[in-house]
Amino acid sequence: MTAPAVTMDTDVLVIGSGAGGAATAATLAAGGRDVTVVEEGPWIDPDALEPFSLEEMTAKYRHRGLAAALGNPAIAFAEGRCVGGSTEINSGLYHRLPEALAESWRVEYGIDEFGARAIDTYAQRIETELAVSRLPGAPPPSSALLERGATKLGWRAVEYARVFRYDAAGRGVKQTSRR
């Protein structure tokens, strides 16, 4: 059965409620725009599902888990499909747009204001608002083991910042969506 069509008026339509969509919508709304956010999946209370369970995969992940980007090499990846988007399934991983990529887009698309300094200004603002940070102290044993293995293989291991707040004891609390 097809749902009836709905007509809405909005200044800006944001597709996806993950970190990018949510931050964009909040910034535009604070600037006085009428913003509508559309999300493919449902709202899921933070403690409603057993972590790493089949039920969680079915509820939070597009295609119930892994998808593939075909090419050379093929890459397996996961996409979120719930309020909060992929930030709900990837521990809130965050990284800045690489400076070389920003510069190539600035040149290719002729956007003078798209230099590293402008991008850094916006990135710093987002990082502050979302509480983006790195793990305080030493990494957990599993991360340390991965880093040692990568080093032995000659690979570069990188700890990504996360959208987490850490308490004095170093316990992280993910900054999740709120109703």
CSV table of C-alpha atoms in Angstrom, one decimal:
chain,number,residue,atom,x,y,z
A,1,MET,CA,0.0,0.0,0.0
A,2,THR,CA,1.4,3.4,-1.0
A,3,ALA,CA,1.4,6.2,1.6
A,4,PRO,CA,-0.6,9.3,0.6
A,5,ALA,CA,1.4,12.2,-0.9
A,6,VAL,CA,2.2,15.0,1.5
A,7,THR,CA,2.9,18.6,0.4
A,8,MET,CA,4.9,20.8,2.7
A,9,ASP,CA,6.5,24.2,2.5
A,10,THR,CA,10.0,24.7,3.8
A,11,ASP,CA,13.0,27.0,3.1
A,12,VAL,CA,15.5,24.1,3.3
A,13,LEU,CA,15.1,20.4,3.0
A,14,VAL,CA,17.9,18.4,4.7
A,15,ILE,CA,18.1,14.7,3.7
A,16,GLY,CA,19.5,12.7,6.6
A,17,SER,CA,19.7,13.3,10.3
A,18,GLY,CA,23.3,12.2,10.9
A,19,ALA,CA,26.1,14.5,12.1
A,20,GLY,CA,26.2,16.4,8.8
A,21,GLY,CA,22.5,16.7,8.3
A,22,ALA,CA,21.7,17.5,12.0
A,23,ALA,CA,24.5,20.1,12.3
A,24,THR,CA,23.4,21.7,9.0
A,25,ALA,CA,19.7,21.8,10.0
A,26,ALA,CA,20.5,23.3,13.4
A,27,THR,CA,22.7,26.0,12.0
A,28,LEU,CA,20.2,27.0,9.3
A,29,ALA,CA,17.3,27.0,11.9
A,30,ALA,CA,19.4,29.1,14.2
A,31,GLY,CA,19.8,31.5,11.3
A,32,GLY,CA,16.0,31.9,10.9
A,33,ARG,CA,15.4,29.4,8.1
A,34,ASP,CA,12.4,27.0,8.1
A,35,VAL,CA,14.2,23.6,8.0
A,36,THR,CA,12.7,20.2,7.4
A,37,VAL,CA,14.8,17.1,8.1
A,38,VAL,CA,13.9,13.9,6.3
A,39,GLU,CA,15.2,10.6,7.6
A,40,GLU,CA,14.8,7.1,6.1
A,41,GLY,CA,14.5,5.2,9.3
A,42,PRO,CA,12.9,5.4,12.7
A,43,TRP,CA,13.7,7.0,16.0
A,44,ILE,CA,15.3,4.4,18.3
A,45,ASP,CA,15.7,5.1,22.0
A,46,PRO,CA,19.4,4.8,23.0
A,47,ASP,CA,19.1,1.7,25.2
A,48,ALA,CA,16.2,0.0,23.3
A,49,LEU,CA,18.2,-2.6,21.5
A,50,GLU,CA,20.9,-5.1,22.5
A,51,PRO,CA,24.2,-3.8,21.1
A,52,PHE,CA,25.5,-5.8,18.1
A,53,SER,CA,22.3,-7.9,18.0
A,54,LEU,CA,20.4,-9.0,14.8
A,55,GLU,CA,17.6,-6.8,16.1
A,56,GLU,CA,19.9,-3.7,16.2
A,57,MET,CA,21.3,-4.5,12.7
A,58,THR,CA,17.8,-4.8,11.3
A,59,ALA,CA,16.5,-1.6,12.9
A,60,LYS,CA,19.6,0.7,12.5
A,61,TYR,CA,21.4,-0.4,9.4
A,62,ARG,CA,20.5,0.0,5.7
A,63,HIS,CA,20.4,-3.5,4.1
A,64,ARG,CA,20.6,-5.0,7.6
A,65,GLY,CA,24.3,-4.5,7.7
A,66,LEU,CA,27.0,-4.4,5.0
A,67,ALA,CA,26.7,-3.0,1.6
A,68,ALA,CA,29.4,-3.0,-1.1
A,69,ALA,CA,30.8,-0.3,-3.3
A,70,LEU,CA,31.9,-2.2,-6.4
A,71,GLY,CA,35.2,-1.2,-8.1
A,72,ASN,CA,38.8,-1.9,-7.8
A,73,PRO,CA,39.1,-2.7,-4.9
A,74,ALA,CA,35.5,-3.5,-3.8
A,75,ILE,CA,34.8,-1.9,-0.4
A,76,ALA,CA,32.4,-3.2,2.2
A,77,PHE,CA,30.7,-0.5,4.3
A,78,ALA,CA,27.7,0.1,6.6
A,79,GLU,CA,25.1,2.8,6.4
A,80,GLY,CA,22.7,3.9,9.1
A,81,ARG,CA,19.0,4.2,8.5
A,82,CYS,CA,17.7,5.6,11.7
A,83,VAL,CA,17.5,9.0,13.4
A,84,GLY,CA,21.1,10.0,13.9
A,85,GLY,CA,22.2,8.3,10.7
A,86,SER,CA,25.5,6.6,10.5
A,87,THR,CA,26.7,8.3,13.6
A,88,GLU,CA,24.4,5.9,15.5
A,89,ILE,CA,26.3,2.9,14.1
A,90,ASN,CA,29.9,4.0,13.8
A,91,SER,CA,30.7,5.3,17.3
A,92,GLY,CA,30.4,8.9,16.1
A,93,LEU,CA,33.6,8.8,14.1
A,94,TYR,CA,34.6,12.2,12.8
A,95,HIS,CA,37.3,13.6,10.5
A,96,ARG,CA,38.0,16.8,8.8
A,97,LEU,CA,38.0,17.2,5.0
A,98,PRO,CA,41.6,16.8,3.9
A,99,GLU,CA,43.2,20.1,3.0
A,100,ALA,CA,44.3,18.8,-0.5
A,101,LEU,CA,40.8,17.7,-1.3
A,102,ALA,CA,39.3,21.1,-0.2
A,103,GLU,CA,41.9,22.8,-2.4
A,104,SER,CA,41.1,20.7,-5.4
A,105,TRP,CA,37.4,21.4,-5.0
A,106,ARG,CA,38.1,25.1,-4.6
A,107,VAL,CA,40.0,25.1,-7.9
A,108,GLU,CA,37.8,22.7,-9.8
A,109,TYR,CA,34.5,24.4,-8.9
A,110,GLY,CA,35.8,28.0,-8.7
A,111,ILE,CA,34.8,28.6,-5.1
A,112,ASP,CA,37.2,31.2,-3.8
A,113,GLU,CA,35.9,31.0,-0.2
A,114,PHE,CA,36.6,27.2,0.0
A,115,GLY,CA,40.2,27.3,1.1
A,116,ALA,CA,41.8,25.5,4.0
A,117,ARG,CA,41.4,28.5,6.4
A,118,ALA,CA,37.6,28.8,5.8
A,119,ILE,CA,37.1,25.0,6.1
A,120,ASP,CA,39.1,25.0,9.3
A,121,THR,CA,36.9,27.8,10.8
A,122,TYR,CA,33.7,25.8,10.1
A,123,ALA,CA,35.3,22.5,11.2
A,124,GLN,CA,36.4,24.1,14.5
A,125,ARG,CA,32.9,25.4,15.1
A,126,ILE,CA,31.3,22.0,14.4
A,127,GLU,CA,33.8,20.2,16.5
A,128,THR,CA,33.1,22.5,19.5
A,129,GLU,CA,29.3,22.2,19.1
A,130,LEU,CA,29.4,18.4,18.8
A,131,ALA,CA,32.1,17.8,21.4
A,132,VAL,CA,34.4,16.1,19.0
A,133,SER,CA,37.4,14.8,20.8
A,134,ARG,CA,40.0,12.0,21.0
A,135,LEU,CA,40.1,9.3,23.6
A,136,PRO,CA,41.9,10.7,26.7
A,137,GLY,CA,44.8,8.6,27.8
A,138,ALA,CA,46.0,5.3,26.4
A,139,PRO,CA,43.9,3.4,23.8
A,140,PRO,CA,42.0,0.3,24.9
A,141,PRO,CA,43.9,-3.0,24.4
A,142,SER,CA,41.9,-3.8,21.2
A,143,SER,CA,42.9,-0.5,19.6
A,144,ALA,CA,46.5,-0.9,20.7
A,145,LEU,CA,46.7,-4.4,19.2
A,146,LEU,CA,45.3,-3.1,15.9
A,147,GLU,CA,47.9,-0.3,15.9
A,148,ARG,CA,50.7,-2.8,16.5
A,149,GLY,CA,49.5,-5.1,13.7
A,150,ALA,CA,49.1,-2.2,11.3
A,151,THR,CA,52.6,-1.0,12.1
A,152,LYS,CA,54.1,-4.4,11.5
A,153,LEU,CA,52.4,-4.5,8.1
A,154,GLY,CA,53.8,-1.0,7.3
A,155,TRP,CA,50.4,0.6,7.4
A,156,ARG,CA,49.6,3.9,9.0
A,157,ALA,CA,47.1,3.6,12.0
A,158,VAL,CA,45.0,6.6,12.8
A,159,GLU,CA,42.8,7.2,15.8
A,160,TYR,CA,39.8,9.1,14.6
A,161,ALA,CA,38.1,11.7,16.8
A,162,ARG,CA,34.6,10.9,17.9
A,163,VAL,CA,31.5,12.8,18.8
A,164,PHE,CA,31.9,11.9,22.5
A,165,ARG,CA,32.1,13.7,25.8
A,166,TYR,CA,34.5,12.2,28.3
A,167,ASP,CA,34.1,12.4,32.1
A,168,ALA,CA,37.0,12.7,34.6
A,169,ALA,CA,37.4,8.9,34.7
A,170,GLY,CA,37.8,8.8,30.8
A,171,ARG,CA,34.4,7.2,30.3
A,172,GLY,CA,32.9,8.3,27.0
A,173,VAL,CA,29.3,9.2,26.4
A,174,LYS,CA,28.2,9.4,22.8
A,175,GLN,CA,26.4,12.6,21.8
A,176,THR,CA,23.3,11.1,20.4
A,177,SER,CA,20.1,12.6,18.9
A,178,ARG,CA,17.5,13.9,21.3
A,179,ARG,CA,13.8,14.3,20.6
